[in-house]
XYZ file of C-alpha atoms in Angstrom:
701
model
C 73.341 161.511 91.220
C 73.652 158.105 92.610
C 76.532 155.232 92.417
C 77.319 151.854 93.982
C 80.262 153.032 96.415
C 81.728 150.857 99.438
C 80.394 152.068 102.357
C 84.167 151.944 103.828
C 85.431 153.772 101.000
C 82.502 156.224 101.483
C 83.913 156.835 104.982
C 87.262 156.801 104.399
C 86.639 159.953 101.882
C 85.192 161.415 104.940
C 87.335 160.204 107.905
C 90.764 159.495 106.061
C 90.516 155.734 107.235
C 88.741 152.600 106.466
C 85.675 152.284 109.297
C 84.426 149.445 111.217
C 81.084 147.444 109.614
C 79.269 145.126 110.811
C 78.397 142.775 107.849
C 78.866 143.100 103.991
C 75.755 144.183 102.091
C 73.616 142.302 99.565
C 73.115 145.653 97.581
C 74.734 149.146 98.343
C 74.016 152.604 96.727
C 75.402 155.587 97.724
C 74.117 159.427 96.871
C 76.372 162.690 96.665
C 73.754 165.384 96.395
C 75.794 168.218 98.567
C 72.291 169.857 99.072
C 72.166 172.791 101.132
C 68.992 173.155 103.510
C 68.121 175.717 106.798
C 67.390 179.454 106.168
C 65.207 180.120 103.561
C 65.035 176.220 102.483
C 63.598 174.372 105.556
C 64.400 170.908 104.441
C 65.877 168.388 101.783
C 65.034 165.311 100.140
C 67.237 162.854 98.047
C 66.481 159.417 96.461
C 68.288 156.232 96.039
C 67.110 153.599 93.779
C 69.195 150.303 94.675
C 67.911 148.753 91.649
C 67.795 145.203 92.890
C 64.668 143.559 94.054
C 65.316 141.569 97.570
C 63.327 140.779 100.487
C 64.804 143.142 102.710
C 66.139 141.117 105.862
C 68.136 144.418 107.126
C 68.585 147.657 106.331
C 72.004 150.383 107.510
C 71.933 153.827 106.450
C 74.890 156.320 106.097
C 74.736 159.941 106.380
C 77.353 162.931 106.105
C 75.824 166.284 107.002
C 77.813 169.264 107.661
C 75.632 171.711 109.686
C 76.232 174.688 112.459
C 73.575 173.077 114.633
C 73.056 169.459 114.556
C 70.811 169.628 117.440
C 68.089 171.298 115.078
C 68.083 168.865 112.405
C 65.803 165.795 111.894
C 66.497 162.766 109.726
C 64.347 160.508 108.232
C 64.526 157.243 105.686
C 61.309 156.279 103.776
C 61.307 152.991 102.151
C 59.180 152.219 98.222
C 55.997 150.990 100.432
C 56.139 154.450 102.474
C 57.591 153.033 106.289
C 58.779 155.997 107.593
C 61.780 155.940 110.223
C 63.331 158.540 112.086
C 67.180 158.188 112.199
C 68.054 161.339 114.127
C 65.715 163.734 115.866
C 67.102 167.103 117.134
C 69.120 165.004 119.376
C 70.465 166.779 122.596
C 74.363 166.879 122.629
C 74.721 167.016 119.259
C 77.046 170.106 118.192
C 77.782 170.017 114.775
C 77.660 167.760 111.662
C 76.331 164.119 111.618
C 78.636 161.420 110.340
C 77.044 158.101 111.339
C 76.080 154.643 109.677
C 72.621 154.072 111.045
C 72.145 150.280 112.284
C 69.894 147.959 114.294
C 73.052 146.616 115.799
C 74.676 149.677 116.302
C 75.451 151.115 119.958
C 72.534 153.317 121.354
C 71.746 156.356 120.203
C 73.866 159.023 121.347
C 76.292 156.919 122.851
C 79.368 158.458 121.052
C 79.775 161.553 119.322
C 77.692 162.025 116.054
C 80.508 162.294 113.929
C 82.036 159.207 115.007
C 81.202 157.328 111.587
C 80.144 154.514 113.691
C 77.238 152.011 114.047
C 74.592 153.737 115.995
C 70.921 152.722 116.441
C 68.185 155.631 115.321
C 66.514 157.811 117.538
C 63.092 156.569 116.499
C 60.219 157.106 116.065
C 60.535 153.785 114.305
C 63.365 151.228 113.678
C 65.460 149.671 110.944
C 63.624 146.478 111.317
C 60.437 147.995 110.316
C 61.280 147.707 106.626
C 61.980 144.131 107.241
C 59.997 141.484 104.777
C 59.409 144.614 102.459
C 60.806 144.598 98.842
C 63.925 146.645 98.152
C 62.736 147.701 94.766
C 61.777 151.277 93.959
C 62.409 154.265 95.343
C 63.757 155.174 98.893
C 64.103 158.864 100.218
C 66.357 160.748 102.943
C 64.853 163.574 103.926
C 66.611 166.056 106.527
C 64.714 169.119 107.921
C 66.187 172.161 110.072
C 63.609 173.069 112.876
C 65.161 176.304 113.324
C 66.205 177.157 110.074
C 66.599 180.632 110.235
C 69.539 180.044 113.093
C 71.248 177.696 111.406
C 71.967 175.989 108.139
C 73.681 173.252 106.511
C 74.570 170.607 103.900
C 73.438 166.953 102.961
C 76.810 166.265 101.183
C 76.551 162.234 100.806
C 74.166 159.115 101.743
C 74.224 155.222 101.531
C 71.767 152.561 101.552
C 72.856 149.381 102.372
C 70.392 146.565 102.128
C 70.771 142.716 103.541
C 68.842 139.694 102.563
C 67.512 137.831 105.414
C 69.783 135.609 106.758
C 68.734 132.909 108.916
C 70.679 129.512 109.224
C 69.509 126.058 108.301
C 71.244 124.615 110.907
C 73.128 125.661 114.183
C 74.750 123.563 117.135
C 76.337 125.341 119.692
C 79.038 123.621 122.679
C 79.889 124.958 126.001
C 82.844 122.820 126.356
C 84.890 125.377 128.722
C 87.882 123.621 127.834
C 91.216 125.154 129.049
C 94.156 125.532 127.250
C 97.584 127.177 127.110
C 99.114 127.516 130.139
C 100.929 125.126 132.593
C 99.746 122.800 133.563
C 96.795 122.724 130.774
C 97.815 121.281 127.309
C 98.813 123.759 124.987
C 96.016 123.140 122.061
C 92.631 122.107 122.353
C 90.296 120.519 119.826
C 86.290 120.497 120.307
C 83.940 118.486 118.040
C 80.660 119.601 116.706
C 78.123 116.625 115.250
C 75.861 117.939 112.345
C 73.286 115.274 111.832
C 71.379 117.489 108.960
C 72.862 116.872 105.159
C 72.462 119.992 103.233
C 74.888 120.926 100.624
C 76.296 124.478 102.113
C 75.918 127.675 100.739
C 77.740 129.866 103.731
C 79.249 129.054 107.036
C 79.500 131.339 110.012
C 81.513 129.937 113.193
C 81.182 131.935 116.683
C 84.072 131.457 119.075
C 84.251 133.025 122.819
C 87.495 132.138 124.029
C 88.284 133.697 127.752
C 92.281 134.285 127.106
C 94.913 136.985 128.934
C 97.092 137.260 125.404
C 94.960 136.254 122.484
C 98.020 137.248 120.410
C 99.150 133.657 120.976
C 96.088 131.958 119.835
C 95.449 130.415 116.513
C 92.422 128.460 115.886
C 90.713 126.791 112.815
C 87.906 124.674 111.745
C 87.799 121.670 109.733
C 84.829 120.024 108.003
C 83.576 116.689 107.525
C 85.318 116.596 104.102
C 88.506 117.467 105.533
C 88.527 121.038 104.240
C 90.055 123.380 107.022
C 89.937 127.460 107.253
C 92.042 129.334 109.897
C 89.783 131.444 111.697
C 92.367 133.640 114.002
C 96.240 133.612 113.645
C 97.459 135.487 116.833
C 96.341 139.118 115.588
C 95.419 140.507 118.906
C 98.548 141.420 120.633
C 98.255 141.521 124.728
C 94.248 141.849 124.181
C 92.120 139.936 126.497
C 89.768 137.619 125.138
C 88.406 136.804 121.632
C 84.663 137.049 120.788
C 83.640 137.060 117.066
C 81.570 135.401 114.802
C 83.907 134.655 111.768
C 81.961 135.242 108.354
C 83.068 136.007 105.041
C 80.013 138.749 104.990
C 81.881 140.314 108.183
C 84.132 143.443 108.856
C 87.804 142.886 107.493
C 89.957 140.731 109.691
C 91.243 142.780 112.279
C 89.362 145.963 111.703
C 87.279 146.093 114.778
C 88.124 144.780 118.162
C 88.638 140.913 118.932
C 86.122 141.275 121.864
C 83.094 142.940 119.326
C 80.949 140.192 119.163
C 80.874 140.888 115.579
C 80.913 139.472 112.279
C 84.402 139.298 110.978
C 86.352 137.933 108.002
C 88.419 135.138 108.753
C 92.185 135.131 108.740
C 92.544 132.510 106.042
C 93.331 133.410 102.788
C 90.165 132.097 100.873
C 87.495 132.429 103.985
C 84.967 129.961 104.683
C 83.765 129.816 101.206
C 85.968 127.001 100.969
C 83.061 124.908 102.371
C 80.920 126.110 99.711
C 78.868 122.874 98.417
C 79.986 120.279 100.706
C 78.053 117.948 102.609
C 76.982 119.414 106.063
C 76.716 116.098 108.021
C 79.425 114.545 109.997
C 82.021 115.715 112.278
C 83.020 119.389 112.070
C 86.283 120.165 114.407
C 87.233 123.473 116.073
C 90.961 123.721 117.303
C 93.035 126.535 119.247
C 96.752 126.075 120.195
C 98.662 128.539 122.541
C 101.840 129.236 120.990
C 103.509 130.696 124.052
C 101.499 128.083 126.306
C 104.204 129.250 129.602
C 102.896 132.827 129.775
C 98.920 132.908 130.044
C 96.140 130.791 129.159
C 92.426 130.563 128.842
C 89.529 128.569 127.890
C 87.111 127.993 124.987
C 83.961 129.143 126.703
C 81.623 128.332 123.613
C 81.533 127.635 120.011
C 78.747 128.115 117.676
C 78.621 126.459 113.782
C 75.984 127.761 111.606
C 75.574 126.597 108.231
C 73.198 128.187 105.357
C 71.858 125.964 102.505
C 73.115 126.449 99.124
C 70.373 127.952 97.033
C 70.024 126.289 93.690
C 71.010 127.890 90.194
C 67.701 126.917 88.908
C 64.236 125.807 90.606
C 60.680 125.684 89.157
C 57.696 124.044 90.055
C 54.644 122.727 88.250
C 51.375 121.712 89.953
C 49.582 119.854 87.320
C 46.897 118.269 89.610
C 46.516 115.338 87.205
C 45.210 112.164 88.860
C 46.008 108.694 88.060
C 45.321 105.218 89.302
C 41.263 104.899 89.494
C 38.653 103.858 87.376
C 38.133 105.772 84.654
C 41.494 107.637 85.387
C 44.953 106.695 83.373
C 47.613 104.457 84.280
C 50.310 106.920 83.970
C 51.016 110.250 83.418
C 53.761 112.080 82.064
C 54.794 115.941 83.177
C 57.708 118.008 81.910
C 59.611 121.366 82.629
C 61.279 123.002 80.255
C 65.005 124.390 81.925
C 65.927 127.464 80.176
C 69.259 127.941 81.931
C 72.270 126.177 80.721
C 75.062 124.973 82.984
C 76.883 121.939 83.410
C 75.090 120.005 86.611
C 76.579 119.502 90.169
C 73.479 118.242 91.864
C 69.899 117.608 91.106
C 67.127 117.299 93.726
C 63.238 116.341 92.808
C 60.123 117.309 94.982
C 56.796 115.288 94.436
C 53.518 115.974 95.897
C 51.109 112.958 95.081
C 47.896 112.124 97.023
C 47.116 108.875 96.808
C 45.326 106.245 98.637
C 47.686 103.356 97.941
C 51.492 104.853 97.480
C 52.355 101.003 97.262
C 51.095 100.951 93.733
C 53.135 103.930 91.838
C 56.276 104.038 90.152
C 58.201 107.040 89.544
C 60.753 108.661 87.904
C 62.597 111.179 85.997
C 64.370 111.741 82.978
C 66.816 114.330 81.697
C 67.130 115.870 78.607
C 69.689 113.795 77.626
C 67.840 110.850 78.103
C 69.063 109.850 81.606
C 66.368 108.053 83.643
C 66.674 107.779 87.612
C 63.933 105.759 89.477
C 62.941 108.040 92.267
C 60.211 105.647 94.094
C 58.656 101.825 93.290
C 56.161 100.978 95.199
C 57.850 101.019 98.347
C 54.948 102.101 100.730
C 52.672 100.033 100.862
C 49.238 101.167 102.012
C 50.217 104.503 103.162
C 48.625 107.481 101.768
C 50.336 110.419 99.969
C 53.908 110.588 98.612
C 55.581 114.148 99.588
C 59.340 113.995 99.233
C 62.152 115.738 98.034
C 64.426 113.177 96.299
C 68.208 113.744 96.953
C 71.438 111.946 97.013
C 71.816 113.805 100.682
C 68.540 112.537 101.770
C 67.861 109.643 104.344
C 68.158 106.309 102.955
C 65.030 104.847 100.889
C 62.324 104.288 102.986
C 63.897 104.876 106.178
C 60.964 107.312 107.534
C 57.502 108.008 106.281
C 57.120 109.006 102.737
C 54.877 111.615 103.490
C 57.785 113.314 105.711
C 58.337 116.489 103.269
C 61.742 115.664 103.974
C 64.932 114.624 101.525
C 65.301 110.890 100.626
C 67.069 108.860 98.470
C 65.714 107.621 95.343
C 65.187 103.929 95.224
C 66.861 103.157 92.003
C 67.804 102.198 89.499
C 69.972 105.483 89.260
C 70.810 107.964 91.499
C 70.640 111.567 91.271
C 74.403 111.355 90.673
C 73.641 110.079 87.239
C 72.460 113.600 86.089
C 75.691 115.182 87.538
C 77.905 116.558 84.591
C 75.569 116.965 81.889
C 73.615 119.660 80.767
C 70.793 121.261 82.082
C 69.292 122.837 79.361
C 66.200 121.608 77.741
C 63.132 119.205 78.705
C 62.974 117.393 82.178
C 60.146 114.335 82.564
C 58.354 113.220 85.151
C 56.829 110.081 84.812
C 54.299 108.313 87.269
C 52.624 105.120 86.807
C 49.810 103.352 89.219
C 50.827 99.689 88.824
C 47.049 98.564 89.877
C 44.417 101.013 89.130
C 41.856 99.632 90.656
C 42.729 100.318 94.290
C 42.746 104.121 94.618
C 44.273 106.792 93.094
C 44.812 110.194 93.252
C 46.823 113.307 91.762
C 50.254 115.268 91.337
C 49.374 118.086 93.305
C 53.054 119.471 92.524
C 56.553 118.712 91.665
C 59.600 120.902 91.559
C 63.168 120.385 89.955
C 65.995 122.052 91.858
C 69.688 122.376 90.015
C 72.866 123.138 91.205
C 75.384 124.178 89.152
C 79.060 123.172 88.675
C 81.050 125.711 89.307
C 84.655 126.227 87.756
C 87.833 125.955 89.846
C 89.250 129.322 87.967
C 87.518 131.544 85.199
C 89.433 134.441 83.241
C 87.223 136.622 81.273
C 88.297 139.298 78.659
C 85.798 141.989 77.083
C 88.283 142.952 74.063
C 84.851 144.845 71.952
C 87.350 143.860 68.984
C 85.708 143.994 65.882
C 86.428 141.814 62.239
C 84.869 140.692 59.218
C 84.142 143.845 57.069
C 84.725 146.635 55.085
C 88.875 147.673 56.294
C 88.397 145.346 59.292
C 90.796 142.114 59.660
C 89.199 139.282 58.543
C 90.853 137.496 61.115
C 91.882 138.337 64.720
C 93.172 137.024 67.695
C 92.222 137.934 71.420
C 94.324 136.470 74.316
C 93.737 136.353 78.134
C 96.504 135.037 80.544
C 96.059 132.650 83.142
C 98.283 133.133 86.047
C 96.817 130.575 88.653
C 99.128 127.405 88.394
C 96.200 124.725 87.843
C 96.425 121.422 85.878
C 93.494 121.120 83.407
C 90.905 118.685 84.208
C 88.357 119.881 81.814
C 87.994 123.148 80.040
C 84.941 125.184 78.686
C 85.266 128.642 76.518
C 82.459 130.825 76.863
C 81.859 133.259 74.023
C 79.690 136.145 73.223
C 79.973 137.924 69.567
C 77.901 140.188 68.099
C 77.271 139.240 64.115
C 74.591 139.856 61.531
C 75.230 136.040 59.973
C 76.719 134.125 62.813
C 76.896 130.835 60.022
C 79.888 133.018 58.462
C 81.811 133.196 61.825
C 84.986 130.452 62.576
C 85.948 130.028 66.030
C 88.897 127.945 67.287
C 91.065 128.299 71.200
C 94.324 127.386 71.589
C 95.764 126.596 75.137
C 99.178 128.053 76.614
C 100.914 124.688 75.469
C 99.596 125.078 71.772
C 97.085 122.873 71.646
C 94.335 124.151 69.182
C 90.487 123.012 69.299
C 88.047 124.196 66.456
C 84.892 125.116 68.532
C 82.873 126.366 65.507
C 83.065 125.894 62.399
C 81.307 127.990 59.805
C 78.330 125.779 59.537
C 75.890 126.410 62.370
C 73.901 129.733 62.753
C 73.395 130.775 59.428
C 71.362 134.269 59.079
C 71.125 133.713 63.057
C 72.394 137.012 64.764
C 75.376 135.885 67.144
C 77.159 133.621 68.562
C 76.574 133.510 72.388
C 77.573 129.770 73.729
C 79.682 127.809 76.121
C 81.974 125.280 74.439
C 82.125 122.171 76.030
C 82.357 118.407 75.616
C 79.111 118.080 77.917
C 77.521 119.937 75.645
C 74.557 119.242 72.961
C 75.918 117.706 69.764
C 77.353 120.275 67.439
C 75.433 119.580 64.437
C 72.182 120.013 66.672
C 73.090 123.714 68.172
C 72.147 126.804 67.622
C 74.806 129.313 67.682
C 73.380 132.286 69.762
C 71.631 129.420 72.150
C 73.625 130.459 75.144
C 73.775 126.668 75.754
C 76.510 124.204 76.228
C 77.644 123.049 72.631
C 80.483 120.470 71.679
C 83.107 121.900 69.930
C 82.839 120.907 66.214
C 86.339 119.636 65.563
C 89.147 118.932 64.613
C 90.135 118.400 68.301
C 87.660 118.262 71.426
C 88.065 119.830 74.535
C 89.456 116.772 76.283
C 92.242 117.336 74.547
C 93.581 119.830 77.001
C 93.145 117.866 79.763
C 96.536 117.291 82.027
C 97.870 120.621 80.444
C 98.766 123.225 82.540
C 96.413 125.852 82.901
C 98.644 129.139 83.577
C 99.764 131.199 80.676
C 98.213 132.862 77.583
C 95.325 131.393 75.820
C 94.146 132.688 72.696
C 90.847 132.800 71.061
C 90.496 132.997 67.069
C 87.783 134.414 65.297
C 87.273 134.499 61.317
C 84.716 136.058 58.939
C 84.714 133.603 55.785
C 82.230 135.591 53.909
C 83.230 139.372 54.915
C 80.415 141.301 52.731
C 77.493 140.339 55.304
C 78.875 142.833 58.109
C 81.127 142.809 61.008
C 81.110 140.721 63.953
C 82.065 141.877 67.689
C 83.820 139.658 70.218
C 82.250 141.498 72.990
C 83.311 138.928 75.767
C 85.265 135.414 76.113
C 85.818 133.382 79.096
C 88.351 130.185 79.570
C 86.801 128.091 82.797
C 89.063 125.889 84.289
C 88.010 122.682 86.352
C 91.028 121.540 87.904
C 92.548 117.933 87.773
C 91.652 115.373 90.538
C 95.136 116.661 92.309
C 98.296 118.638 91.813
C 100.824 116.919 89.506
C 104.318 116.184 91.532
C 107.560 114.091 91.150
C 107.490 111.210 93.803
C 110.735 111.858 95.971
C 111.446 115.420 95.242
C 110.963 116.306 98.954
C 112.101 119.932 98.463
C 110.040 120.564 95.843
C 112.817 122.249 93.655
C 111.593 120.208 90.264
C 114.313 117.162 90.623
C 114.516 114.056 92.495
C 117.533 113.869 93.708
C 117.954 110.908 96.274
C 120.585 112.582 98.754
C 119.467 115.883 98.512
C 115.958 115.001 99.056
C 116.381 112.180 101.698
C 118.474 114.714 103.920
C 115.970 117.191 103.618
C 113.228 114.986 105.070
C 115.428 114.151 107.585
C 116.516 117.542 108.662
C 112.524 118.014 108.737
C 111.442 115.344 110.997
C 114.655 115.551 113.251
C 116.094 118.872 113.109
C 113.249 121.097 112.822
C 114.125 121.985 109.453
C 111.578 123.195 106.281
C 108.460 121.050 106.261
C 108.057 119.522 102.758
C 106.207 121.874 100.469
C 104.467 118.761 98.879
C 103.781 116.002 101.452
C 102.618 113.543 98.605
C 106.261 113.815 96.967
C 107.678 113.073 100.339
C 105.604 109.959 100.685
C 108.244 108.302 98.744
C 107.289 104.714 99.220
C 103.385 105.872 98.582
C 101.950 104.250 102.078
C 100.164 107.040 102.629
C 102.377 108.150 105.569
C 105.252 110.253 105.388
C 108.104 108.769 107.683
C 110.902 110.418 107.039
C 113.684 107.747 108.126
C 111.473 105.279 106.034
C 110.782 107.224 103.201
C 114.754 108.376 103.177
C 115.819 104.746 103.091
C 113.282 103.784 100.677
C 114.792 106.678 98.366
C 118.633 106.384 98.920
C 117.936 102.089 98.420
C 116.378 103.014 94.885
C 119.206 105.526 93.683
C 122.033 103.472 95.334
C 120.860 99.717 95.633
C 119.032 99.310 92.925
C 115.796 99.202 94.703
C 112.613 99.784 93.811
C 111.543 103.045 92.395
C 109.223 105.513 93.982
C 105.377 104.425 92.427
C 103.178 106.485 90.537
C 103.486 108.886 89.438
C 107.267 108.477 89.967
C 110.506 110.438 90.287
C 110.992 111.614 87.074
C 107.580 112.490 85.475
C 104.904 115.120 86.994
C 101.602 113.219 87.660
C 98.589 112.837 89.839
C 98.821 110.789 93.009
C 96.403 107.132 92.165
C 95.196 107.125 95.211
C 93.654 110.816 94.995
C 95.546 112.270 98.079
C 93.486 110.309 100.633
C 96.073 110.511 103.770
C 98.610 113.167 102.386
C 98.124 116.007 100.239
C 100.315 118.451 98.003
C 99.723 121.992 99.131
C 102.533 123.250 96.784
C 103.617 121.213 93.900
C 107.262 120.957 92.491
C 108.416 124.224 90.275
C 108.543 121.981 87.225
C 104.638 120.321 87.315
C 102.006 122.382 86.680
């Protein structure tokens, strides 16, 4: 019997506490056979099928074996393609029991007790790297053998298989600043910049830091992206330990679980983690800052820092190789090739790869048209007499024409239009690449390949429920209302509602959603669907027109109305959301709400009251002016919302100037604080350019 179980939980069961791990696996499955061996039964084997098909980049295996003489035991692991690695081979010094995480990045074999529950390298023959590049799919087999079974015996209690995808950064930049800080006469803080020239959409970030320091409990260090997002990596967590040598990664061990000198992967101290950088652009200046909160006592140096950036994988990618030629005598002047995108989501970014073999690309014009009819010109006769056109067209690329058109690199489209023109629309449907040779007599060639890569917009919040509630037949209610609660304090910029309902005749189903503020939007009238089975769709103002929709398409559909999802914009997301489902003709059979989700895309910034410096929900000139003066001149608490404390709206918080502005307004009939103003919650019209609102006033959503 096997089941998915976190390996930290697995070893906690064995040792009564969590165990330090190197990294978080992409797949993990555990088995608890409790199988005895030794005596008459010389060996025992147990299998795990991980149920995933991924290219193996790394493998770790945990074993928990009770045995009277562990030195008699041999343990092997066999992959689905038959590769065998010996984990433990009658190792000298083993007395009883084998509880180890076998890993290529562990300590040397036998470097600790075999009951340590730690990372340890296998004995061999073979290493776990022998499994790399294989497919994970299929049956993995662990075999334990007692070579002197007549003298001893034991039990294979449990084991786990941990699989990792290949993990190679697209970008790695290191600096060796050797910058001292934290002890007189050195500065209390340092800042090290890292320049990244390559521009990719960020999927994942890792940061390696190597600090020499005599008391790391004084250090705080954080990283800031070119977009201004910052993540705290370490916050005074190591007490009197020396040095801080860690690769900060969301895939790492829990913060503080291993030693801070482990030179291993560890999750950062920040609440959200390095995932905050996801989907940002990599290009620009990144900054690593470090401060020593007790500079008089100890100091140190930042010896090395490395930034590793992994590309965001496309949510949909497919290629076609038409091999259709244009532009020569006897060939067509133009071609039109299509790709049918069957995945339905709202587009965040679009990239298109084209590979033309052509003798004179200055004659070519190529454009891409989305299912919604938006057309962007990718290339327009820009390459003169050059051969071939091998480019990935992307707004994140180099300027159009800045490098060779056969660079096989990212380049911005020529226009008219940019890839951003597709953003916000639905991915679903036929995408068309058109190519024309404007002077076909000069030479031509085929479109060898083209690819489309689409990236999905992810909501800031998604809350789902799986009620399994039925309605509409026999003794069941005609109408049911299912609720889900949003706790997060967000302001709705856009909203979507996903619904999965089983029903034999979806044309009978009527759906509506009600927000916490009481706004009701009719999602589906009892008109579309007919005799189709089920209602599976995401209701969104970005979807296909309601009149053309299929109820079980799994795609984005505009609400039927009355009302639109835009009616929810500006409302607070927090509170109870209600989905109402009605069967208008109960004789056709019951329906069941299997799953439904509310997806919230946050508005451009938090709502706040201009002048409410203490964020208590009321702008009181005297109280709020004293609050910011106390902060700046008497070491009082900082304003929770700096936007609100920027009373005159000049994008700078200056306590004296802003306090006087506030007092002048209330007591001398001076100008009122600018938008959103002091009495009604609203957004910063400047889009939070220079100051931010970390905690909006309690009365603003």
